[in-house]
Every structure is written in structure tokens, then in C-alpha cells.
CSV table of C-alpha atoms and ligand atoms in Angstrom, one decimal:
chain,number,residue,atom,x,y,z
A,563,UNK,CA,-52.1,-54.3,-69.0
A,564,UNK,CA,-55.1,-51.8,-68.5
A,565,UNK,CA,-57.3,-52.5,-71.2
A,566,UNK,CA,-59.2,-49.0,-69.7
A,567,UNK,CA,-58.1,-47.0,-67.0
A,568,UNK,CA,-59.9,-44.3,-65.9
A,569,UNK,CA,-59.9,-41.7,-62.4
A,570,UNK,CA,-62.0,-39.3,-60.7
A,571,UNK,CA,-60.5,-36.7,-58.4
A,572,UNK,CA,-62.7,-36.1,-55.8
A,573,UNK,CA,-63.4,-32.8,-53.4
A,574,UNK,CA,-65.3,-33.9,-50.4
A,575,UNK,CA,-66.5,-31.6,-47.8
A,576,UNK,CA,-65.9,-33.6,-44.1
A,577,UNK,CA,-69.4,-33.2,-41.8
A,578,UNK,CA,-66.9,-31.2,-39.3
A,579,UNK,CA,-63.4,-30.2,-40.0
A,580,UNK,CA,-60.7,-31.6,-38.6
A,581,UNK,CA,-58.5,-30.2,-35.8
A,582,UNK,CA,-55.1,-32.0,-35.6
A,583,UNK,CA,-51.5,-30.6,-34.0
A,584,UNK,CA,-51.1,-29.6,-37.7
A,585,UNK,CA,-54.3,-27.2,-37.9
A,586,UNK,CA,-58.0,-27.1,-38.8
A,587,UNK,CA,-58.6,-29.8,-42.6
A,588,UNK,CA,-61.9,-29.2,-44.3
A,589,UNK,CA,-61.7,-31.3,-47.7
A,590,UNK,CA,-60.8,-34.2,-48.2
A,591,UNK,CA,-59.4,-34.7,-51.6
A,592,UNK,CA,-58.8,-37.4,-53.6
A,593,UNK,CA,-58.4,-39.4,-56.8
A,594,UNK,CA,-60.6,-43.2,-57.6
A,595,UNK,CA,-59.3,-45.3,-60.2
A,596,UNK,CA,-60.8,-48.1,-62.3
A,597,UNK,CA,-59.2,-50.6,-63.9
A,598,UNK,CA,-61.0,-52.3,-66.8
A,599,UNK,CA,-58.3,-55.3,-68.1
A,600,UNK,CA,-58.8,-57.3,-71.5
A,601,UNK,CA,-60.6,-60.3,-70.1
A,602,UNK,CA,-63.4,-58.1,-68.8
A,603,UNK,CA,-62.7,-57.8,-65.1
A,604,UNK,CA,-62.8,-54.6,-63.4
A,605,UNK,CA,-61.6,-53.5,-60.0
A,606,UNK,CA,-61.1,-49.8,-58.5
A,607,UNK,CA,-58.9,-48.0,-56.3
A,608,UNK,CA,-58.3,-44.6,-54.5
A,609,UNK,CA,-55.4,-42.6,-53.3
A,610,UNK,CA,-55.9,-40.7,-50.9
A,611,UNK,CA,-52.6,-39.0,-49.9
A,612,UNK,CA,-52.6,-36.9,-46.3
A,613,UNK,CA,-51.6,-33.5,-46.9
A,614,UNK,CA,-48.3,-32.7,-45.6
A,615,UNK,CA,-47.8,-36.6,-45.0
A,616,UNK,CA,-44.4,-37.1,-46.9
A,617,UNK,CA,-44.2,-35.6,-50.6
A,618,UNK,CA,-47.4,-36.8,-52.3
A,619,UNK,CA,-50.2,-35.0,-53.2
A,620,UNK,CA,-53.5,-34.9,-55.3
A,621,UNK,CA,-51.8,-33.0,-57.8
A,622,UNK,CA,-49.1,-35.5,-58.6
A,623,UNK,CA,-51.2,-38.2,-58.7
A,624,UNK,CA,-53.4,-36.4,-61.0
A,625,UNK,CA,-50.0,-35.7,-63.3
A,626,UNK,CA,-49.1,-38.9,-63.1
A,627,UNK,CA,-52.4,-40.7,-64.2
A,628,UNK,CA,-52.8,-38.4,-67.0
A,629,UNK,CA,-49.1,-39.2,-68.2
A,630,UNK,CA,-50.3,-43.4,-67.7
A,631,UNK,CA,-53.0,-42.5,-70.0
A,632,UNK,CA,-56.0,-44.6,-70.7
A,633,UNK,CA,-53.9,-48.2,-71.6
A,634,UNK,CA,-50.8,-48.1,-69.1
A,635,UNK,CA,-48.7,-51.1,-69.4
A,636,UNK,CA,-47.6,-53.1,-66.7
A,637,UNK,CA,-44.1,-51.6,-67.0
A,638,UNK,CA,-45.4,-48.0,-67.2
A,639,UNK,CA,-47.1,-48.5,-63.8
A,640,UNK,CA,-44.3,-50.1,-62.1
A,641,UNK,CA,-42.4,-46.9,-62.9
A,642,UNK,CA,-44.4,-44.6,-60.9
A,643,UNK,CA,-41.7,-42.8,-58.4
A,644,UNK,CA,-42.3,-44.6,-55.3
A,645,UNK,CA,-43.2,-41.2,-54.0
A,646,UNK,CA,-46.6,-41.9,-54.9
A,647,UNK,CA,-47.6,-44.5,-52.5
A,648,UNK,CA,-50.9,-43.8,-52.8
A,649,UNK,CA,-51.3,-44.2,-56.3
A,650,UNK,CA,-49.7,-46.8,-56.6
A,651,UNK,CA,-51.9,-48.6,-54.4
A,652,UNK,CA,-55.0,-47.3,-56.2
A,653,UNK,CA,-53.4,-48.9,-59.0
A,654,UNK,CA,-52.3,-52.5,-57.5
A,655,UNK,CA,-55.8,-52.5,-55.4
A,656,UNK,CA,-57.5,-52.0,-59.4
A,657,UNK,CA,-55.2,-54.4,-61.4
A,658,UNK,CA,-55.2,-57.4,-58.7
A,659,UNK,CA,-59.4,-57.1,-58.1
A,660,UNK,CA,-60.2,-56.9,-61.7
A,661,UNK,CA,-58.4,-59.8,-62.2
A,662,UNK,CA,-60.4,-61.5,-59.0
A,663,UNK,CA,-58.1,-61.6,-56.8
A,664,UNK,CA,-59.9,-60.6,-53.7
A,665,UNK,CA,-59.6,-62.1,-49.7
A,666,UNK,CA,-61.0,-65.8,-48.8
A,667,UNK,CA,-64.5,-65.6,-47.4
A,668,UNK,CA,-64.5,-67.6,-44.0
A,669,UNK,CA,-60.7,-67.4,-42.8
A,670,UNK,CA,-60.7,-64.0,-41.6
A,671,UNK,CA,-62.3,-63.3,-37.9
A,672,UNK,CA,-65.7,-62.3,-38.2
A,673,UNK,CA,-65.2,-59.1,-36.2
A,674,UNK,CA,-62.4,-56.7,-35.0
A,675,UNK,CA,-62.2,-54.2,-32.0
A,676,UNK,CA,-62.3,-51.0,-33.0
A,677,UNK,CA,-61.0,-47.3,-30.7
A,678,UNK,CA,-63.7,-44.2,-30.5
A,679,UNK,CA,-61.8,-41.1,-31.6
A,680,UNK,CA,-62.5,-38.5,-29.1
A,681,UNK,CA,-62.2,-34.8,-30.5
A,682,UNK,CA,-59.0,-32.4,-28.8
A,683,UNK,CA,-59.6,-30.5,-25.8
A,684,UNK,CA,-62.2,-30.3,-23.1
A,685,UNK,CA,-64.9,-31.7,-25.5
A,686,UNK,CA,-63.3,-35.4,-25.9
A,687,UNK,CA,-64.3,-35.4,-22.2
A,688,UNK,CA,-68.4,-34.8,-22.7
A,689,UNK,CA,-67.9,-37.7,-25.3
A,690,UNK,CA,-66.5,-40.7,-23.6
A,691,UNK,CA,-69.7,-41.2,-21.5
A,692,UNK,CA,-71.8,-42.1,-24.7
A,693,UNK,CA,-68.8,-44.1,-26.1
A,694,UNK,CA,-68.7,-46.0,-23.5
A,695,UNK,CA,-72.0,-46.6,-23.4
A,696,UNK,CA,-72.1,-47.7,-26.8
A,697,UNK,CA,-69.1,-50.3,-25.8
A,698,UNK,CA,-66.1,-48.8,-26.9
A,699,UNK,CA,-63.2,-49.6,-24.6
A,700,UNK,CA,-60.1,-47.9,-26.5
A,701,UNK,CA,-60.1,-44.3,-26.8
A,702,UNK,CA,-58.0,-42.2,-28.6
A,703,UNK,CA,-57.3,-38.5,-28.0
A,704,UNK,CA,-55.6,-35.7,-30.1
A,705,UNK,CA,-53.3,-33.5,-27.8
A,706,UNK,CA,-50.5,-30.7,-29.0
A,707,UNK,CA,-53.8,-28.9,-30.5
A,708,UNK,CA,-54.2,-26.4,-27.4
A,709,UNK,CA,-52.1,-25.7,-24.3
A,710,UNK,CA,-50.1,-28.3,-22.9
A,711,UNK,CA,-50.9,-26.9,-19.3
A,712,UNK,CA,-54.9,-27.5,-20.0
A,713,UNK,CA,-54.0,-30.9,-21.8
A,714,UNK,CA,-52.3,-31.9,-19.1
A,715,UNK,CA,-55.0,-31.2,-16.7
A,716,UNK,CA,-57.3,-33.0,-18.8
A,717,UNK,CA,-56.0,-36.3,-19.2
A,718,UNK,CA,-56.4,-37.1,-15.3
A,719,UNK,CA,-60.3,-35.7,-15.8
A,720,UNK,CA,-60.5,-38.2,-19.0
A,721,UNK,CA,-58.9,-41.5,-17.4
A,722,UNK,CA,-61.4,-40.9,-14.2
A,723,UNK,CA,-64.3,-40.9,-16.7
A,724,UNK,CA,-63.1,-44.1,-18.4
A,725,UNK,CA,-64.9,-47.1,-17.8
A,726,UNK,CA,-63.1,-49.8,-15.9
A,727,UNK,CA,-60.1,-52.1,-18.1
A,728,UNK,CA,-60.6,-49.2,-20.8
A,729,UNK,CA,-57.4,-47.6,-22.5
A,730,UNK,CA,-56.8,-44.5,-24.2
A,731,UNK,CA,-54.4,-43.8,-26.8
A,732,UNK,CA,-53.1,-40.3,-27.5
A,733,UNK,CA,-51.8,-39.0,-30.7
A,734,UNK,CA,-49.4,-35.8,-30.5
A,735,UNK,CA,-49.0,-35.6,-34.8
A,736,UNK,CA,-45.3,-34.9,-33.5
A,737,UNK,CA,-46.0,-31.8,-32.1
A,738,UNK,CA,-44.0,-31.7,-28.6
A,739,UNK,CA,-40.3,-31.1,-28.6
A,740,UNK,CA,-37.9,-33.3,-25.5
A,741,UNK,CA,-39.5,-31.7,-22.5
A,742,UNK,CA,-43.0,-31.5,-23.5
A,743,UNK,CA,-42.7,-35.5,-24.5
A,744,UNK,CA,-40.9,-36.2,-20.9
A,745,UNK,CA,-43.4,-34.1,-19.2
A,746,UNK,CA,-46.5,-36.4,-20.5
A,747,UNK,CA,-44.8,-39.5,-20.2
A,748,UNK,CA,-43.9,-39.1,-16.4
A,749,UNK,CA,-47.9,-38.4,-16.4
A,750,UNK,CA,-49.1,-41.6,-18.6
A,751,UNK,CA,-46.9,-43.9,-16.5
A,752,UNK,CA,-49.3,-45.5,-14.1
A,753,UNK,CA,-52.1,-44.2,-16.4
A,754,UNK,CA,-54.2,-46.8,-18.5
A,755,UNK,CA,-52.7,-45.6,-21.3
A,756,UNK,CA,-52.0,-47.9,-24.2
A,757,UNK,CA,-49.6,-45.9,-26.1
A,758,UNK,CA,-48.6,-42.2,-27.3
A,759,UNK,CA,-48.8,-41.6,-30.6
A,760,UNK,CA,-45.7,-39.6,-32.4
A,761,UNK,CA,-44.7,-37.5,-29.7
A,762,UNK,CA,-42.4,-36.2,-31.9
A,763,UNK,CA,-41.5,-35.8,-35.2
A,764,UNK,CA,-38.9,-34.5,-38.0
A,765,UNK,CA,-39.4,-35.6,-41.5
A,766,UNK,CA,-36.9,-35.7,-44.5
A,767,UNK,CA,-38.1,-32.1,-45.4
A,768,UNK,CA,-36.5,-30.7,-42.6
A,769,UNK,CA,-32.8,-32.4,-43.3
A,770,UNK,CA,-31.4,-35.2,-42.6
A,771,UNK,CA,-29.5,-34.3,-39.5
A,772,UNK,CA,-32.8,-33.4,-37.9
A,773,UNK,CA,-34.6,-36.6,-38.8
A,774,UNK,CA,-31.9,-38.3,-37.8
A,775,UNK,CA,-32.0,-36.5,-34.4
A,776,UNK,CA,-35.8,-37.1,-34.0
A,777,UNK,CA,-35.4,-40.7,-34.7
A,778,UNK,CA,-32.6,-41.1,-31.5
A,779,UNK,CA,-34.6,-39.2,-29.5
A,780,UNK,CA,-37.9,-41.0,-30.2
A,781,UNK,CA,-36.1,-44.5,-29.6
A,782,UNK,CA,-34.3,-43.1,-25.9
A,783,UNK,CA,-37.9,-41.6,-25.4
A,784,UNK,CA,-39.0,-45.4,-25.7
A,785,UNK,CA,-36.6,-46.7,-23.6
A,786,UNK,CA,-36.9,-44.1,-21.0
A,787,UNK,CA,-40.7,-44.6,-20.2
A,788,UNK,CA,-43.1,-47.5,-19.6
A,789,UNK,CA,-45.9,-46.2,-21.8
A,790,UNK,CA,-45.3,-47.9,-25.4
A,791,UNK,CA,-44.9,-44.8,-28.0
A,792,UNK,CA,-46.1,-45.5,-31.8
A,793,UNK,CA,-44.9,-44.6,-34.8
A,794,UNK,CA,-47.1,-42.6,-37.9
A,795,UNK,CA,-45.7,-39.8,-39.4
A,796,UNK,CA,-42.4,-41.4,-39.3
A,797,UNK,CA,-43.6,-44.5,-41.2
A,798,UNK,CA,-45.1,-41.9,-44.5
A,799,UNK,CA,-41.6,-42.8,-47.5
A,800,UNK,CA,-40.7,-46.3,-49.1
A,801,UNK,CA,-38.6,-47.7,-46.5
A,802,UNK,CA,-39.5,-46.3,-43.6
A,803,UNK,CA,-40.7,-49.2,-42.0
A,804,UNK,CA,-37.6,-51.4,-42.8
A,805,UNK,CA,-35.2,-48.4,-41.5
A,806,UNK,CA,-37.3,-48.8,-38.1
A,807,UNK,CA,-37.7,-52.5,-37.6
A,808,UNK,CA,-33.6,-52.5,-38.6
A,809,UNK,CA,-33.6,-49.7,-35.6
A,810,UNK,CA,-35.0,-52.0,-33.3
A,811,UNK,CA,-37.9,-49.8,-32.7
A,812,UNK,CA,-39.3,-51.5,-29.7
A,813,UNK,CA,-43.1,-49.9,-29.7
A,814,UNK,CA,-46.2,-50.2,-32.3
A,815,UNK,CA,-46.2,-49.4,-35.8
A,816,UNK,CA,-49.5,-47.0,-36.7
A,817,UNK,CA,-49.6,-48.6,-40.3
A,818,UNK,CA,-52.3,-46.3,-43.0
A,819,UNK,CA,-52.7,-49.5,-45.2
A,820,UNK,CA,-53.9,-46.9,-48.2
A,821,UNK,CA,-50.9,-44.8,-48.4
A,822,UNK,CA,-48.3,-47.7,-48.9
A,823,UNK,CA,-47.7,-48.5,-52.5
A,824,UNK,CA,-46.4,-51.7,-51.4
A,825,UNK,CA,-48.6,-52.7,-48.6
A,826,UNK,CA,-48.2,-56.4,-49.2
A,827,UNK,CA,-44.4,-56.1,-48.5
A,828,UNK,CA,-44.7,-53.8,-45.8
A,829,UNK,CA,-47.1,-56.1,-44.1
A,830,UNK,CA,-44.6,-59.4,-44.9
A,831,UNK,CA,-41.9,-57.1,-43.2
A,832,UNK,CA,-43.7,-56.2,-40.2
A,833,UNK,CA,-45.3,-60.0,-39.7
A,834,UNK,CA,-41.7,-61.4,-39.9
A,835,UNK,CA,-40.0,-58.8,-37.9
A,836,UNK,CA,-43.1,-59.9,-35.1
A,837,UNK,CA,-44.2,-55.6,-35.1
A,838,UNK,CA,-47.1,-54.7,-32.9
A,839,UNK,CA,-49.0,-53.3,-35.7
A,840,UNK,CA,-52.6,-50.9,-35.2
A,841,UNK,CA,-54.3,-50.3,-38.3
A,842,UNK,CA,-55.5,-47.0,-39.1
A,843,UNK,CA,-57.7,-44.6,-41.3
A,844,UNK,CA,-56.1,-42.3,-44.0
A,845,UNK,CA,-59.4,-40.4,-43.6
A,846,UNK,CA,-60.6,-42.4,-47.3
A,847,UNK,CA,-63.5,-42.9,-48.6
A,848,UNK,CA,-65.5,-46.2,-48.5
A,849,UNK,CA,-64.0,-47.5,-51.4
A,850,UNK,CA,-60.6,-47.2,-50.1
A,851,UNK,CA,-61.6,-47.8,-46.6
A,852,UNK,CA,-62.2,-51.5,-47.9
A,853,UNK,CA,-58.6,-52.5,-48.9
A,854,UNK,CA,-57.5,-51.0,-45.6
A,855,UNK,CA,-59.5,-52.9,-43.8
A,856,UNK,CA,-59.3,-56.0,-45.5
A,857,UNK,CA,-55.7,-55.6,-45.0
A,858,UNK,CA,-56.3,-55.3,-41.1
A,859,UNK,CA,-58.3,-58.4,-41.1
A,860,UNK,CA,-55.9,-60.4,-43.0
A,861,UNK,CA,-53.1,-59.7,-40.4
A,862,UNK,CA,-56.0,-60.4,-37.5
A,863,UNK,CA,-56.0,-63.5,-39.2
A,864,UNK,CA,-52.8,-64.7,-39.4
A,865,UNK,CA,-52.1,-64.0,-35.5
A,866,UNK,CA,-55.1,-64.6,-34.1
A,867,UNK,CA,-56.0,-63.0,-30.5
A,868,UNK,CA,-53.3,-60.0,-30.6
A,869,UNK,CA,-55.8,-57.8,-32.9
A,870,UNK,CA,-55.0,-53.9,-31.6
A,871,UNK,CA,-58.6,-51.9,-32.0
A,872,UNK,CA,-58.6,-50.3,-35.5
A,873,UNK,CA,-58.2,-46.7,-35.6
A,874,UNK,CA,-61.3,-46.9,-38.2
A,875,UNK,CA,-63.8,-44.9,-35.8
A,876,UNK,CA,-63.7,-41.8,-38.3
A,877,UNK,CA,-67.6,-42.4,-39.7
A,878,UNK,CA,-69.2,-40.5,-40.6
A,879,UNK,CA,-67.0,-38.3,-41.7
A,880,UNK,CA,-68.3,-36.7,-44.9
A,881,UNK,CA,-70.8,-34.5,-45.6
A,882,UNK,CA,-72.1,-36.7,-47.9
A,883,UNK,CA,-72.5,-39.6,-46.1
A,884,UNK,CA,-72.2,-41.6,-49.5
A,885,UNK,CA,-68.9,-42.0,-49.3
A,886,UNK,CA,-68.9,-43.2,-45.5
A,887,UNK,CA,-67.0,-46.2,-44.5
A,888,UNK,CA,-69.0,-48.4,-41.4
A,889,UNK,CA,-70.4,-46.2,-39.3
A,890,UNK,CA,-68.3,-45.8,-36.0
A,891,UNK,CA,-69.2,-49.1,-33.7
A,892,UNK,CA,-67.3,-50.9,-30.8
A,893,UNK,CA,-66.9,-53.6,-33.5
A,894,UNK,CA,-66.5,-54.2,-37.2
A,895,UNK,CA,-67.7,-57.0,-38.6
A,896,UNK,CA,-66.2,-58.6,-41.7
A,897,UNK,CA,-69.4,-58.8,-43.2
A,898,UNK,CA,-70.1,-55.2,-43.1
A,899,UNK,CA,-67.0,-54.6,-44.9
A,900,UNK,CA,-67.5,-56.7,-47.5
A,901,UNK,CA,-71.0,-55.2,-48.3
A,902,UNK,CA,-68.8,-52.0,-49.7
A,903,UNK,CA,-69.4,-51.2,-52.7
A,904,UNK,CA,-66.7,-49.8,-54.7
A,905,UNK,CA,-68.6,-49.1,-57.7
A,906,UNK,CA,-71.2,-47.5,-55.7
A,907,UNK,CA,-68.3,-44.9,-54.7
A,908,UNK,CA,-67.3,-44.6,-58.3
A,909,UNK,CA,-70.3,-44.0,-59.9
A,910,UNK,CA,-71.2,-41.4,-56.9
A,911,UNK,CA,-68.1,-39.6,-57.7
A,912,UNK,CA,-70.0,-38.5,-61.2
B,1034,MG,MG1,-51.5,-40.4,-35.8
């Protein structure tokens, strides 16, 4: 039981807006939590839901923390419509630190690969130079933002300028229907491409025949073409990833450690069912960005040598660089992670 919980919602203004398949995102919004329990400990949390990610939003986490109330029980919290993934790992994140539970200093590796994200269109290609410089050697690229003619053009342009035993991953956010995902995969066979990224994508919201017809065509689509394909959007409700591991999905799993209520039995299920997992940002802030990571390390840990490069190259992202994660770097060291600061975040958020 909470002895105090509290939340901030948060408006924060990225540096640059966001263009994705699924338009232009300007603020990022958001809700911290902290936990205060009755020996004295206190831990914090964030939810950070993606808009038009599955069902949950800002505004029901807001409704729902103000229905908790200041001293939720243990039951009261359990309760929470798993809808709220988010939230509720805001709130297991809180309740576990403030009772000091936290990682094991010295088992995890001290540092982890991490991709550059290169921004859609003809401008990702002006930017892999100084990436590569830097000593990035995974890439990832947005396509299904402009035509898929141009795109197309591009990617040859943008594996020429790679530097040699780099790979680039591309992330369609669904948007391609059967022949615009056929098309691309004919062109990424051969490529060094190290996986597509949703190609497609139909979500509960549009029926259940639908999904159910995006799922079959996502797993021939696999089948069909030598360039692995990963799952994101499809892996946004409570079950998702047990539906696809029962599937037999045979690519990677792009797993957003903050949006999964239960992320420690997501991760049990993936580890046992041997997944090729790549961790990734829910665009967070620091204070979130810590329990994803964390949770990245952890699974680095426990197989070492198959680490996938974290798709944590997002900072900085905000305006107010406050509430920045690492800043963007070939590698992340566990150290750097574990100088965050959530109470820093909290108490900027005033
Ligand atoms: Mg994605």
C-alpha cells in the first residue's frame, strides 16, 4: 500500500516534431508518478502512452489516478483495466523502487550498441555521413511518410553511403498494404538490411476480421522474403506478444519496455519462447527512459553476445533538454543510465 501517491501530467514540446507514416507529433504528453510507501521509501514512474498506439491515453490515465486517489491499495492498483499498460507500469516501476528493489550493480554488461535514427526522406541521407563518423553502425529509417517511388529510389542512395558491415533497419508504422510490402522486400533482399519494421498493420480498432487478415499476411510476408520483418504496433494490448509467439512469428519482436504493464512477464515470455527481441523508445522522458533501459540491459545480460542495437537514439529530443534521456551515442553505457535521476525529472515537472 501507497502511503502517498502522487502524479504530474506533463506537456513537453519535442526540439523538432516528429514525422512518422502516421503524421507530423509535436508534444509529448505524459503523466509521472511517485510512490511514497509507509516505511519511507520512494520510487517514481511515468506513463507515457503513444498516441493512437492501442486504447490508452493521457486522459485515462489521468482518470484513473485520480479515481486511485492519494492511498491506493495494493488491490485497487491491480484493478487498473489492463488497458492501461502504461500506468500500470508507472505504478509497478514506483511500488517495487520505493521498496529498493532496483537491478544488481556489476552483472549487467557495461555497455550496449545502440541504432542512429535517421529522419524520413532525402534528409536521412545528408545524415548518415556524420553518424557514421560518430560510430554508429545500425541505422534506422522511417519510410511510408512520402512517395513510395522516391523512397524506393532512396534506399539504394542510403545503403551506398553506409559504411562497410553497417545495417539499416526500416520502420513502415504499418503503412504499406500487400504490394507496396512485396515491392520493398524484393528490393531489401540482397540489401544489408537488418529488418523491416511493421510493414503492415491492422489493429483491433479496425475489426477483428481485418486484424486477423493483417496478422496472416504479415506471417506469409515473413515467410516469403529473406529480410527478417519485426513486429511494433502489433505488440501495443495485454496478450499480444503470447498470441504471436503461439503464432510462431519467426522474426524480431520491437518490445517499448514502458508501455507494457507487465513487462516482467512479457520479458519471461519472450526469454523462454527464445524471441529475437530489439528494445526500443516510447519517446519518454529520462525518468522513464531508465526502466526501459534497465530492462534492455537485464535481457543483454541474461544472453550475453546477441544484444540487437537499442532503438534509444531519440536524444535529445525535447525542447527542454531536462528531461533528455543519454544523449544519442554509438554506445550506452550502464553507467550513464544509472546516473538518471528520477527525482530530478519529478521535481522539474513543477
Ligand atoms: Mg516502429
Amino acid at each position: 500500500m501507497a502511503s502517498l501517491l502522487q502524479y504530474r501530467r506533463y506537456a513537453l514540446p519535442f526540439r523538432t516534431p516528429l514525422r512518422t507514416a502516421r503524421g507530423v507529433w509535436s508534444v509529448r504528453q505524459g503523466v509521472t508518478v511517485r510512490w511514497e510507501d509507509a516505511a519511507g521509501g520512494v520510487g517514481y514512474g511515468e506513463a507515457a502512452p503513444v498516441p493512437d498506439f492501442g486504447g490508452e491515453t493521457v486522459e485515462k490515465d489521468v482518470a484513473a489516478l485520480a479515481r486511485l486517489g492519494n492511498r491506493p491499495t495494493a488491490e485497487s492498483v491491480a484493478a487498473l483495466p489492463t488497458e492501461l499498460g502504461a500506468l500500470r507500469n508507472a505504478l509497478a516501476e514506483a511500488s517495487s523502487s520505493a521498496r529498493g528493489e532496483a537491478p544488481k550493480a556489476g552483472s549487467f554488461p557495461d555497455y550496449l550498441p545502440v541504432a542512429a535514427l535517421l529522419p524520413a526522406g532525402r534528409e536521412a541521407l545528408a545524415r548518415v555521413g556524420p553518424a557514421a563518423e560518430m560510430g554508429f553502425r545500425v541505422f534506422k529509417w522511417k519510410v511510408g511518410v512520402g512517395d513510395a517511388g522516391d523512397e524506393i529510389a532512396l534506399l539504394d542512395d542510403l545503403c551506398a553511403a553506409l559504411p562497410s558491415g553497417a545495417r539499416l533497419r526500416l520502420d513502415a508504422n504499418g503503412a504499406w498494404d500487400r504490394r507496396l510490402a512485396e515491392r520493398w522486400l524484393e528490393r531489401c533482399a540482397e540489401r544489408p538490411i537488418e529488418h523491416v519494421e511493421q510493414p503492415c498493420f491492422a489493429g483491433a480498432s479496425q475489426g477483428g476480421a481485418l486484424e486477423a487478415k493483417s496478422a496472416d499476411l504479415l506471417l506469409g510476408l515473413a515467410g516469403d522474403y529473406p529480410t527478417p520483418l519485426a513486429l511494433d504496433e502489433s505488440l501495443v494490448n495485454e496478450g499480444d506478444i503470447e498470441r504471436w509467439i503461439g503464432a510462431g512469428w519467426p522474426g524480431v519482436y520491437v518490445v517499448k519496455p514502458l508501455l507494457l504493464g507487465d513487462l516482467a512477464g512479457a520479458l519471461e515470455r519472450l526469454g523462454a519462447a527464445k524471441a529475437k527481441v530489439v528494445f526500443s523508445s516510447a519517446l519518454e522522458t529520462a525518468l522513464g527512459a531508465r526502466t526501459a533501459l534497465r530492462a534492455a540491459f537485464a535481457w543483454a545480460a541474461a544472453k550475453p553476445g546477441s544484444a540487437a542495437a537499442l532503438g534509444f537514439g531519440v536524444w535529445p529530443l525535447f525542447a527542454d533538454d531536462r528531461f533528455d534521456g543519454p544523449r544519442a551515442t554509438p554506445f550506452f553505457y550502464w553507467k550513464d543510465i544509472e546516473r538518471i535521476n528520477p527525482e530530478a525529472t519529478w521535481t522539474a515537472l513543477t
